Tab-separated table of C-alpha atoms in Angstrom:
chain	number	residue	atom	x	y	z
A	20	MET	CA	-10.144	30.757	51.297
A	21	THR	CA	-10.518	30.352	47.548
A	22	ALA	CA	-7.784	28.377	45.811
A	23	SER	CA	-5.846	30.168	43.123
A	24	PRO	CA	-6.692	28.981	39.602
A	25	VAL	CA	-4.132	26.722	37.923
A	26	PRO	CA	-2.218	28.774	35.340
A	27	ARG	CA	-3.119	27.860	31.765
A	28	VAL	CA	-0.269	26.256	29.841
A	29	THR	CA	0.664	28.256	26.756
A	30	ILE	CA	2.777	27.807	23.668
A	31	LYS	CA	5.433	29.881	25.424
A	32	ASP	CA	5.648	27.278	28.203
A	33	VAL	CA	6.061	24.462	25.672
A	34	ALA	CA	8.784	26.393	23.849
A	35	ALA	CA	10.635	26.996	27.113
A	36	ARG	CA	10.392	23.327	28.144
A	37	ALA	CA	11.685	22.188	24.737
A	38	GLY	CA	14.356	24.897	24.529
A	39	VAL	CA	13.060	26.337	21.266
A	40	SER	CA	11.196	29.399	20.031
A	41	LYS	CA	7.408	29.726	19.887
A	42	GLY	CA	7.746	29.721	16.108
A	43	ALA	CA	9.418	26.306	16.248
A	44	VAL	CA	6.502	24.937	18.283
A	45	SER	CA	4.104	26.308	15.680
A	46	LEU	CA	6.122	24.695	12.870
A	47	ALA	CA	6.047	21.335	14.649
A	48	PHE	CA	2.300	21.295	15.292
A	49	ASN	CA	1.472	22.577	11.826
A	50	HIS	CA	3.845	19.963	10.414
A	51	LYS	CA	5.831	22.458	8.408
A	52	PRO	CA	9.426	21.925	7.199
A	53	GLY	CA	12.370	23.623	8.881
A	54	LEU	CA	12.882	21.421	11.947
A	55	SER	CA	14.969	18.322	12.491
A	56	GLU	CA	13.149	15.172	13.569
A	57	ALA	CA	14.960	15.321	16.932
A	58	THR	CA	13.730	18.884	17.566
A	59	ARG	CA	10.207	17.987	16.453
A	60	ASP	CA	10.177	14.972	18.808
A	61	ARG	CA	11.455	17.131	21.683
A	62	ILE	CA	8.644	19.645	21.121
A	63	PHE	CA	5.951	16.945	21.061
A	64	ALA	CA	7.433	15.408	24.228
A	65	ALA	CA	7.361	18.780	26.004
A	66	ALA	CA	3.746	19.336	24.941
A	67	ARG	CA	2.753	15.914	26.273
A	68	GLU	CA	4.504	16.542	29.595
A	69	LEU	CA	2.682	19.838	30.016
A	70	GLY	CA	-0.643	18.538	28.689
A	71	TRP	CA	-0.782	21.190	25.971
A	72	ALA	CA	-2.220	21.035	22.443
A	73	PRO	CA	-3.192	23.847	20.066
A	74	ASN	CA	-6.967	24.215	20.084
A	75	LEU	CA	-7.303	24.754	16.366
A	76	THR	CA	-11.010	24.032	16.176
A	77	ALA	CA	-13.974	24.961	18.286
A	78	ARG	CA	-15.634	21.559	18.181
A	79	SER	CA	-15.447	18.947	20.928
A	80	LEU	CA	-14.235	15.508	19.988
A	81	SER	CA	-16.214	14.028	22.870
A	82	SER	CA	-19.394	14.522	20.870
A	83	SER	CA	-20.490	12.239	18.070
A	84	ARG	CA	-20.025	14.972	15.465
A	85	VAL	CA	-17.128	14.528	13.052
A	86	ASP	CA	-16.170	17.447	10.831
A	87	VAL	CA	-12.793	16.370	9.430
A	88	VAL	CA	-11.168	13.030	8.589
A	89	GLY	CA	-7.406	12.786	8.108
A	90	LEU	CA	-5.540	10.916	5.373
A	91	ALA	CA	-1.752	11.026	5.038
A	92	ILE	CA	-0.049	9.316	2.096
A	93	CYS	CA	3.661	8.547	1.976
A	94	ARG	CA	4.183	9.003	-1.756
A	95	PRO	CA	5.864	11.692	-3.912
A	96	ALA	CA	3.337	14.345	-4.916
A	97	ARG	CA	4.062	13.997	-8.641
A	98	MET	CA	3.553	10.233	-8.606
A	99	LEU	CA	0.356	10.506	-6.596
A	100	GLY	CA	-1.082	12.918	-9.129
A	101	LEU	CA	-0.460	10.428	-11.922
A	102	GLU	CA	-1.679	7.272	-10.186
A	103	PRO	CA	-5.347	6.499	-10.878
A	104	PHE	CA	-5.675	4.230	-7.826
A	105	TYR	CA	-5.421	6.971	-5.209
A	106	MET	CA	-7.492	9.405	-7.214
A	107	GLU	CA	-10.295	6.812	-7.328
A	108	PHE	CA	-9.793	5.835	-3.688
A	109	VAL	CA	-9.952	9.443	-2.471
A	110	SER	CA	-13.042	10.117	-4.582
A	111	GLY	CA	-14.716	7.147	-2.877
A	112	VAL	CA	-13.787	8.487	0.552
A	113	GLU	CA	-15.089	11.934	-0.385
A	114	SER	CA	-18.415	10.507	-1.583
A	115	VAL	CA	-19.126	9.263	1.951
A	116	LEU	CA	-17.740	12.327	3.738
A	117	THR	CA	-20.071	14.512	1.684
A	118	GLU	CA	-23.050	12.551	3.014
A	119	HIS	CA	-21.904	13.437	6.547
A	120	SER	CA	-21.063	17.087	5.756
A	121	CYS	CA	-17.480	16.197	6.601
A	122	SER	CA	-14.180	17.274	4.989
A	123	LEU	CA	-11.013	15.389	4.136
A	124	LEU	CA	-7.672	16.682	5.435
A	125	LEU	CA	-5.139	15.215	2.991
A	126	ARG	CA	-1.383	15.515	3.474
A	127	LEU	CA	1.580	13.963	1.682
A	128	VAL	CA	4.498	12.882	3.865
A	129	LYS	CA	8.007	11.608	3.162
A	130	THR	CA	8.383	9.002	5.935
A	131	LEU	CA	6.262	6.959	8.317
A	132	ASP	CA	7.841	8.747	11.277
A	133	GLU	CA	6.715	12.034	9.764
A	134	GLU	CA	3.213	10.617	9.424
A	135	VAL	CA	3.168	9.455	13.056
A	136	GLY	CA	4.049	12.986	14.160
A	137	LEU	CA	1.458	14.468	11.819
A	138	GLN	CA	-1.346	12.180	13.017
A	139	GLU	CA	-0.468	12.956	16.617
A	140	SER	CA	-0.513	16.708	16.019
A	141	TRP	CA	-3.835	16.421	14.159
A	142	TRP	CA	-5.402	14.413	16.964
A	143	ARG	CA	-4.006	16.368	19.902
A	144	GLY	CA	-4.795	19.616	18.112
A	145	ARG	CA	-8.408	18.483	17.593
A	146	GLN	CA	-8.148	18.953	13.867
A	147	ILE	CA	-9.628	15.543	13.007
A	148	GLY	CA	-12.225	13.167	14.378
A	149	GLY	CA	-10.469	10.091	12.961
A	150	ALA	CA	-8.098	8.943	10.230
A	151	ILE	CA	-7.715	6.482	7.370
A	152	LEU	CA	-4.277	4.840	7.324
A	153	VAL	CA	-2.869	3.329	4.114
A	154	ASP	CA	0.244	1.589	2.740
A	155	PHE	CA	1.142	-0.548	5.736
A	156	ARG	CA	4.578	-2.047	6.301
A	157	ALA	CA	5.695	-4.941	8.492
A	158	ASP	CA	6.037	-3.726	12.113
A	159	ASP	CA	4.369	-0.465	11.108
A	160	PRO	CA	4.896	2.224	13.804
A	161	ARG	CA	1.463	3.736	13.151
A	162	VAL	CA	-0.235	0.756	14.786
A	163	ALA	CA	1.298	1.416	18.210
A	164	ALA	CA	0.880	5.187	17.787
A	165	ALA	CA	-2.855	4.918	17.020
A	166	GLU	CA	-3.343	2.525	19.933
A	167	ARG	CA	-1.477	4.856	22.294
A	168	LEU	CA	-3.451	7.919	21.177
A	169	ARG	CA	-6.752	5.976	21.194
A	170	MET	CA	-7.491	7.720	17.940
A	171	PRO	CA	-10.349	6.317	15.812
A	172	VAL	CA	-8.761	4.905	12.667
A	173	VAL	CA	-9.413	2.467	9.862
A	174	ALA	CA	-6.370	0.669	8.499
A	175	VAL	CA	-6.424	-0.142	4.797
A	176	GLY	CA	-4.338	-3.282	4.884
A	177	HIS	CA	-4.259	-6.990	5.651
A	178	PRO	CA	-4.858	-7.860	9.354
A	179	SER	CA	-1.395	-9.443	9.512
A	180	LEU	CA	-0.014	-5.886	9.148
A	181	THR	CA	-2.508	-3.800	11.133
A	182	GLY	CA	-2.483	-5.299	14.644
A	183	SER	CA	-5.574	-4.505	16.715
A	184	LEU	CA	-6.762	-1.718	14.390
A	185	THR	CA	-10.033	-2.051	12.510
A	186	SER	CA	-9.019	-2.881	8.951
A	187	VAL	CA	-10.393	-3.310	5.439
A	188	TRP	CA	-8.426	-5.159	2.794
A	189	THR	CA	-8.404	-6.976	-0.538
A	190	ASP	CA	-7.284	-10.583	-0.898
A	191	ASP	CA	-4.133	-9.827	-2.894
A	192	ALA	CA	-2.744	-13.340	-2.529
A	193	THR	CA	-5.760	-14.945	-4.184
A	194	ALA	CA	-5.767	-12.339	-6.970
A	195	VAL	CA	-2.077	-12.883	-7.762
A	196	THR	CA	-2.586	-16.634	-7.793
A	197	GLU	CA	-5.488	-16.246	-10.243
A	198	ALA	CA	-3.357	-14.073	-12.539
A	199	VAL	CA	-0.482	-16.576	-12.608
A	200	ARG	CA	-2.819	-19.535	-13.175
A	201	TYR	CA	-4.607	-17.715	-15.996
A	202	LEU	CA	-1.373	-16.973	-17.839
A	203	ALA	CA	-0.115	-20.519	-17.251
A	204	ALA	CA	-3.416	-21.891	-18.618
A	205	LEU	CA	-2.780	-19.890	-21.800
A	206	GLY	CA	0.507	-21.774	-22.107
A	207	HIS	CA	2.976	-19.241	-20.656
A	208	ARG	CA	5.866	-20.832	-18.757
A	209	ARG	CA	8.137	-17.786	-18.399
A	210	ILE	CA	6.072	-15.262	-16.436
A	211	ALA	CA	7.521	-12.133	-14.816
A	212	ARG	CA	6.036	-9.744	-12.290
A	213	VAL	CA	6.929	-6.050	-12.064
A	214	GLY	CA	6.045	-5.333	-8.451
A	215	GLY	CA	5.733	-2.224	-6.326
A	216	ALA	CA	7.894	-0.995	-3.447
A	217	ALA	CA	9.336	-4.003	-1.600
A	218	ALA	CA	8.820	-2.382	1.818
A	219	LEU	CA	5.039	-2.227	1.439
A	220	GLY	CA	3.139	-5.021	3.151
A	221	HIS	CA	0.780	-5.703	0.260
A	222	THR	CA	3.790	-5.946	-2.093
A	223	ALA	CA	5.301	-8.605	0.167
A	224	ILE	CA	1.996	-10.510	0.188
A	225	ARG	CA	1.822	-10.417	-3.617
A	226	THR	CA	5.493	-11.442	-3.935
A	227	ALA	CA	5.018	-14.478	-1.702
A	228	ALA	CA	1.818	-15.480	-3.514
A	229	PHE	CA	3.487	-15.174	-6.938
A	230	ASP	CA	6.390	-17.392	-5.838
A	231	GLU	CA	4.041	-19.971	-4.339
A	232	ALA	CA	1.809	-20.067	-7.419
A	233	ALA	CA	4.795	-20.360	-9.756
A	234	ARG	CA	6.261	-23.208	-7.710
A	235	GLY	CA	2.922	-24.994	-7.597
A	236	LEU	CA	2.658	-24.825	-11.384
A	237	GLY	CA	6.285	-25.752	-11.957
A	238	LEU	CA	7.124	-22.442	-13.664
A	239	ALA	CA	10.914	-22.493	-13.439
A	240	GLY	CA	11.152	-19.363	-15.591
A	241	ALA	CA	9.114	-17.127	-13.250
A	242	SER	CA	10.831	-13.953	-11.978
A	243	GLN	CA	10.010	-10.736	-10.097
A	244	VAL	CA	11.358	-7.159	-10.070
A	245	ALA	CA	10.607	-4.528	-7.380
A	246	THR	CA	9.993	-0.896	-8.390
A	247	ASP	CA	8.523	2.315	-6.962
A	248	TYR	CA	5.215	2.086	-8.918
A	249	SER	CA	6.208	4.877	-11.314
A	250	GLY	CA	5.937	4.666	-15.071
A	251	GLU	CA	9.661	5.308	-15.410
A	252	ALA	CA	10.540	2.418	-13.111
A	253	GLY	CA	8.013	0.174	-14.852
A	254	ALA	CA	9.575	1.005	-18.219
A	255	ARG	CA	13.096	0.282	-16.942
A	256	ALA	CA	12.016	-3.051	-15.468
A	257	THR	CA	10.209	-4.020	-18.676
A	258	ARG	CA	13.202	-3.092	-20.833
A	259	SER	CA	15.487	-5.169	-18.624
A	260	LEU	CA	13.164	-8.179	-18.826
A	261	LEU	CA	12.589	-7.978	-22.581
A	262	THR	CA	16.247	-7.504	-23.516
A	263	ALA	CA	17.059	-10.922	-22.073
A	264	ALA	CA	17.798	-13.480	-24.763
A	265	PRO	CA	15.380	-16.353	-25.354
A	266	PRO	CA	14.669	-18.645	-23.567
A	267	ASP	CA	15.145	-16.312	-20.558
A	268	ARG	CA	12.907	-13.554	-21.911
A	269	PRO	CA	9.407	-13.715	-20.371
A	270	THR	CA	6.412	-14.311	-22.599
A	271	ALA	CA	4.047	-12.671	-20.076
A	272	ILE	CA	4.433	-9.869	-17.524
A	273	VAL	CA	2.140	-8.978	-14.611
A	274	TYR	CA	2.338	-5.372	-13.325
A	275	ASP	CA	1.414	-4.140	-9.854
A	276	ASN	CA	-0.383	-1.086	-11.229
A	277	ASP	CA	-1.809	0.282	-14.451
A	278	ILE	CA	0.765	3.048	-14.936
A	279	MET	CA	3.619	0.557	-15.125
A	280	ALA	CA	1.619	-1.691	-17.454
A	281	VAL	CA	1.009	1.208	-19.864
A	282	ALA	CA	4.718	2.047	-19.704
A	283	GLY	CA	5.511	-1.606	-20.403
A	284	LEU	CA	3.246	-1.546	-23.452
A	285	SER	CA	5.193	1.443	-24.799
A	286	VAL	CA	8.522	-0.312	-24.204
A	287	ALA	CA	7.336	-3.404	-26.081
A	288	ALA	CA	6.384	-1.210	-29.060
A	289	GLU	CA	9.729	0.615	-28.863
A	290	MET	CA	11.522	-2.752	-29.057
A	291	GLY	CA	9.443	-3.922	-32.012
A	292	LEU	CA	7.573	-6.542	-30.005
A	293	ARG	CA	3.885	-7.111	-30.616
A	294	VAL	CA	1.416	-7.384	-27.738
A	295	PRO	CA	0.094	-10.020	-27.220
A	296	ASP	CA	1.798	-12.010	-30.020
A	297	ASP	CA	5.322	-11.636	-28.632
A	298	VAL	CA	4.556	-10.801	-24.997
A	299	SER	CA	1.340	-10.733	-22.958
A	300	LEU	CA	0.777	-7.949	-20.416
A	301	LEU	CA	-1.549	-7.922	-17.393
A	302	ALA	CA	-2.174	-4.869	-15.175
A	303	TRP	CA	-3.350	-4.508	-11.590
A	304	ASP	CA	-6.122	-1.929	-10.950
A	305	ASP	CA	-8.452	-1.684	-13.908
A	306	SER	CA	-8.571	2.067	-14.498
A	307	GLN	CA	-9.671	3.975	-17.579
A	308	LEU	CA	-6.038	3.857	-18.702
A	309	CYS	CA	-6.314	0.123	-19.337
A	310	ARG	CA	-9.225	0.642	-21.710
A	311	LEU	CA	-7.627	3.488	-23.693
A	312	THR	CA	-4.473	1.665	-24.816
A	313	HIS	CA	-4.057	-0.312	-28.023
A	314	PRO	CA	-4.413	-3.150	-27.496
A	315	THR	CA	-6.545	-2.712	-24.400
A	316	LEU	CA	-4.905	-4.074	-21.270
A	317	SER	CA	-6.093	-7.164	-19.458
A	318	ALA	CA	-6.368	-6.332	-15.766
A	319	MET	CA	-7.151	-7.438	-12.241
A	320	SER	CA	-10.320	-5.375	-11.749
A	321	HIS	CA	-11.800	-4.136	-8.505
A	322	ASP	CA	-13.981	-1.238	-7.449
A	323	VAL	CA	-11.400	1.212	-6.097
A	324	HIS	CA	-13.985	3.981	-5.656
A	325	GLY	CA	-16.136	1.568	-3.665
A	326	PHE	CA	-13.067	0.516	-1.642
A	327	GLY	CA	-12.505	4.132	-0.578
A	328	ALA	CA	-16.193	4.567	0.263
A	329	ASP	CA	-16.113	1.364	2.314
A	330	ALA	CA	-13.065	2.585	4.262
A	331	ALA	CA	-14.812	5.881	5.064
A	332	ARG	CA	-18.040	4.177	6.181
A	333	THR	CA	-16.056	1.810	8.369
A	334	LEU	CA	-14.268	4.751	9.986
A	335	PHE	CA	-17.603	6.368	10.877
A	336	GLY	CA	-18.591	3.042	12.394
A	337	VAL	CA	-15.444	3.062	14.542
A	338	ILE	CA	-16.095	6.639	15.665
A	339	MET	CA	-19.726	5.929	16.529
A	340	GLY	CA	-18.973	2.580	18.134
A	341	GLU	CA	-20.927	0.595	15.553
A	342	GLY	CA	-20.516	-0.782	12.069
A	343	PRO	CA	-19.032	-3.823	10.355
A	344	GLY	CA	-15.608	-3.844	12.008
A	345	SER	CA	-12.659	-5.417	10.185
A	346	HIS	CA	-13.600	-7.060	6.898
A	347	GLN	CA	-12.371	-8.054	3.466
A	348	VAL	CA	-13.722	-6.288	0.396
A	349	PRO	CA	-14.324	-8.216	-2.858
A	350	THR	CA	-11.213	-9.798	-4.362
A	351	PRO	CA	-9.931	-8.280	-7.637
A	352	VAL	CA	-11.326	-10.200	-10.604
A	353	LEU	CA	-9.438	-11.027	-13.774
A	354	THR	CA	-10.715	-9.111	-16.832
A	355	PRO	CA	-9.101	-10.484	-20.026
A	356	ARG	CA	-8.714	-8.038	-22.920
A	357	GLY	CA	-6.499	-7.618	-25.946
A	358	SER	CA	-3.105	-7.674	-24.239
A	359	THR	CA	-3.088	-11.363	-23.266
A	360	ALA	CA	-3.044	-14.439	-25.508
A	361	PRO	CA	-1.312	-17.831	-25.718
A	362	PRO	CA	2.437	-17.562	-26.356
A	363	ARG	CA	3.617	-17.839	-29.912
A	364	MET	CA	5.314	-21.201	-30.390
């Protein structure tokens, strides 16, 4: 007697198990707005229990062929469009994907939990062959999620933040220390840093390194301000620092990205301060922006395009079971230009 075939699980079954409509299931797996996080989690849980995922592509992930790589970024869309770092990084990723006839699936998300759900739906739906993860936090939930899904990923972040995941990173601590020592060697004793989002792991690494370097050099006037990386926030932080009365006003400021440094240069001009005579400015990420200002901005330079290409190559190595594994890319190098000079006595 021939056994009856096992009924195929459908989207209707998932909807019934989760107590929602088929449209809600579709919204969840396409990561569209309109659902609460609790409802989205309930749908994913029902799909896991039933062993269902939308077969959105015809390829098999068991083969060595990779057609799509995923990249989710937790940043506002407007800020991302203005920030040279990610534009350069993505172009580096794309340069390698093109060699493999592979596409990039890029999505902006609002929270890490949203990204975890997105990566899971991509992977279970066979939309991607692997992913590049960026902007790690302490105790980042994406580490456990990637391990649980056994999804091929490359983590762009320091190994102290990325757990067992294959990672590529820059030595931010050494770069920050070099920047502080350079400014101190010029004679600056009151150095400020306008940092990025405090929750980001690489921001925390830079913050700790700045404090340690300042203590080691006896810079009692060193200070730090956290921002969101935007030009507006960089301008506000700069204005706050430069309106302090001497001797509290810094004579040098280090910025965590080039956008904030350019905004800081504008604020100095607005306040009638000359750069570098009255205040020296130093940017992180040496983009074209730094070379178009007047004076040109000194910067911590590194090959961001090459960083993105390296991350993509490493991901293909993870997928194919070969390659360099976790490794550090070259440390950003100080490039002095017109915006830094000894303080005016």
